[in-house]
GROMACS .gro file of C-alpha atoms in nm:
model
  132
    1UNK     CA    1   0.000   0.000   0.000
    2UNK     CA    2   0.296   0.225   0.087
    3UNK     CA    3   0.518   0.170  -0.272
    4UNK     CA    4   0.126   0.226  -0.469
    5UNK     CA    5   0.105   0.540  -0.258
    6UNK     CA    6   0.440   0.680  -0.363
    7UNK     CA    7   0.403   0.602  -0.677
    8UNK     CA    8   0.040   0.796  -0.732
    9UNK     CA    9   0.248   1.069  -0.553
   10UNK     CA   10   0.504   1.026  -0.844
   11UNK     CA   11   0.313   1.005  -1.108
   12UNK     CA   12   0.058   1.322  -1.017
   13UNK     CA   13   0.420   1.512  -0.919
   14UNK     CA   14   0.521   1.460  -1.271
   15UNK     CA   15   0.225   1.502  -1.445
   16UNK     CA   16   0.170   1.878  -1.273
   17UNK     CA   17   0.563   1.981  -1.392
   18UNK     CA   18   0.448   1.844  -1.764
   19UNK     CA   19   0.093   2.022  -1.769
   20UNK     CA   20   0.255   2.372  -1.606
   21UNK     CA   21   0.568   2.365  -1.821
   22UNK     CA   22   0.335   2.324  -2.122
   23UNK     CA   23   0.081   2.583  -2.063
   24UNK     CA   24   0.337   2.812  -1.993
   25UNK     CA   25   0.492   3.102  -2.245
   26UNK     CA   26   0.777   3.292  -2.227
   27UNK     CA   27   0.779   3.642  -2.181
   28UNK     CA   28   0.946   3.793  -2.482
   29UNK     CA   29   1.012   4.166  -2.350
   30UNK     CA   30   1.378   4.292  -2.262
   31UNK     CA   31   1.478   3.943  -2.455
   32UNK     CA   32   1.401   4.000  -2.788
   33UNK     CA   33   1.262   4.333  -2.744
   34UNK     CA   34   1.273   4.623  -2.600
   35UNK     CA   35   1.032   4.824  -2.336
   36UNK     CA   36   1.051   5.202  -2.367
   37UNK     CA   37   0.782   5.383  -2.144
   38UNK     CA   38   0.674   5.751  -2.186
   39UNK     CA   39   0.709   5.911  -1.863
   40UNK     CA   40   0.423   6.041  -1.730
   41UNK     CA   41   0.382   6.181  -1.366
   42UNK     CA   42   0.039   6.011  -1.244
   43UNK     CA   43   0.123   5.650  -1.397
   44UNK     CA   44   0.312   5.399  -1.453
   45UNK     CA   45   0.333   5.086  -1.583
   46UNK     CA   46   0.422   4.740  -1.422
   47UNK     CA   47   0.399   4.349  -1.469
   48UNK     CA   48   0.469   4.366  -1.877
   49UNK     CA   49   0.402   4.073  -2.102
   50UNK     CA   50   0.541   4.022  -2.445
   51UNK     CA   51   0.412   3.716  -2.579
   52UNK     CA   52   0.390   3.540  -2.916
   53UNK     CA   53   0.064   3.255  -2.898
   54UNK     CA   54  -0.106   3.082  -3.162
   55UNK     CA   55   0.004   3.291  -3.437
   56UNK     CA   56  -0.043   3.660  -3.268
   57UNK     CA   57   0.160   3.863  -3.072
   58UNK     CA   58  -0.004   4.019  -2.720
   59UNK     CA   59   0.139   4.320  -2.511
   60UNK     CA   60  -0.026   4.332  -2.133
   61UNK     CA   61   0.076   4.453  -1.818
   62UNK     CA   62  -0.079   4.656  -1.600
   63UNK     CA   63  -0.114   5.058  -1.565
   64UNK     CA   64  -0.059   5.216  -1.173
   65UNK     CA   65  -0.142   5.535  -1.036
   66UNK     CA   66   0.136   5.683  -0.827
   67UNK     CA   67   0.066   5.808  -0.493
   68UNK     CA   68  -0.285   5.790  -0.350
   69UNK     CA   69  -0.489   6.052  -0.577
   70UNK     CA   70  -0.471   6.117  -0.922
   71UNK     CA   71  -0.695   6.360  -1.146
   72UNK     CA   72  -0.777   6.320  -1.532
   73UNK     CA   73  -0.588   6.012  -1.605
   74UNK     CA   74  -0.591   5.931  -1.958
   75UNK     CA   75  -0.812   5.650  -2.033
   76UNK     CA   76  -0.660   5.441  -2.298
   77UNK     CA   77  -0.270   5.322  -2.305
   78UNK     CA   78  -0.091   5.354  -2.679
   79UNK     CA   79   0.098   5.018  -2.765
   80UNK     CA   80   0.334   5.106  -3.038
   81UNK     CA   81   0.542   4.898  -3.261
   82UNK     CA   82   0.882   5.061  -3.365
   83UNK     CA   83   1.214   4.942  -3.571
   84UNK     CA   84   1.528   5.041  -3.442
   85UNK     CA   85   1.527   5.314  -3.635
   86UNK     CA   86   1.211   5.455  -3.462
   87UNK     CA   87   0.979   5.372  -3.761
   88UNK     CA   88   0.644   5.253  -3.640
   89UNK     CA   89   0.517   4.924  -3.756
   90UNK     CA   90   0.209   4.914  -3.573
   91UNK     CA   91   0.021   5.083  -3.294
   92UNK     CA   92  -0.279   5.006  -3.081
   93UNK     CA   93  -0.480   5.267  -2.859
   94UNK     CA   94  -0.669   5.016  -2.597
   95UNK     CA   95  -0.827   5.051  -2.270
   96UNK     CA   96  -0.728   4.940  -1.968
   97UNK     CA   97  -0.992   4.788  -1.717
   98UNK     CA   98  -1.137   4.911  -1.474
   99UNK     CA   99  -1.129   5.221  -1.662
  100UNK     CA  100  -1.173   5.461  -1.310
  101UNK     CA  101  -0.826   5.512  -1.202
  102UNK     CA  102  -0.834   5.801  -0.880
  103UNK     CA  103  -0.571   5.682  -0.655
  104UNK     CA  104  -0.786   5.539  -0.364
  105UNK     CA  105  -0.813   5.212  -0.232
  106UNK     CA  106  -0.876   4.949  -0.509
  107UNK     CA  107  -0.866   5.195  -0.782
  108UNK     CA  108  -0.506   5.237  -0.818
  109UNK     CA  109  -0.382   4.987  -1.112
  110UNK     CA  110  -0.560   4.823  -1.432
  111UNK     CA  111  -0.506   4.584  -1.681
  112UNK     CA  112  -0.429   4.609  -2.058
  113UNK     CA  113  -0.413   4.387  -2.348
  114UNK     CA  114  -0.304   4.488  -2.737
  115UNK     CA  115  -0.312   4.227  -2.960
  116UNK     CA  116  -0.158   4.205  -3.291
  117UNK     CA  117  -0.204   4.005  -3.573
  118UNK     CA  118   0.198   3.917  -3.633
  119UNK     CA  119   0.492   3.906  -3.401
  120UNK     CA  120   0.716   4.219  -3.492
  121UNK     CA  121   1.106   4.114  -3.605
  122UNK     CA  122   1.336   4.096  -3.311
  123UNK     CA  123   1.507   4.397  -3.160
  124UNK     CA  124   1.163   4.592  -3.211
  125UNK     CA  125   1.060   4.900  -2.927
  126UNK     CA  126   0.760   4.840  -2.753
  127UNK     CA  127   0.700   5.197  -2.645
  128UNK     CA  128   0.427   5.211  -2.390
  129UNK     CA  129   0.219   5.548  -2.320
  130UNK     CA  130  -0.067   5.639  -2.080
  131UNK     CA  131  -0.277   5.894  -2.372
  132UNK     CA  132  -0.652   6.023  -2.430
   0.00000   0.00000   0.00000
């Protein structure tokens, strides 16, 4: 009963490092690309995702107040595309959810997700801007 009990132990051990390491995707950003963030004195932006799935390429992360109260924040972030030359491929304007960022308690960061239909070549910008 012991050695069956082990081995169930074993085998579901095993099984969780093959499911996880499968569902998992790399985070492309500072790898094969490069973040550049517009500076901007009520937000800024943490936990970024570069990631090429199934044929499209996402950007996500998440936009943060600083400090505890903030006034007219912009409501949509602009994902842009650039060559190393400072060229822009592509762009997306997309809003962040929830879209009420004031500073106080709960309200103080929101996600974002641009999606594009092709990965850009490596050694692209990903410039990052909190914009109306």
């Amino acid at each position: 009963m012991k050695v069956s009990l082990v081995k169930s132990f074993v085998a579901a051990f095993f099984s969780l490092i093959v499911i996880s390491g499968c569902a998992t995707t790399q985070n492309l950003l500072d790898k094969e690309y490069t973040k550049e963030t517009v500076p901007d004195r009520q937000t800024s932006f943490t936990q970024l995702w570069a990631v090429e799935d199934e044929g499209e390429f996402r950007v996500s992360g998440k936009l943060r107040v600083n400090g505890s109260m903030a006034k007219n924040v912009p409501s949509f972030v602009e994902v842009a595309l650039l060559d190393k030359n400072g060229v822009v491929i592509d762009r997306q304007k997309v809003l962040y959810h929830p879209g009420v960022l004031n500073g106080s308690k709960g309200h103080r960061e929101a996600r974002f997700i641009a999606r594009f239909p092709v990965a850009p070549p490596n050694g692209t910008i990903i410039r990052l801007s909190n914009v109306d």
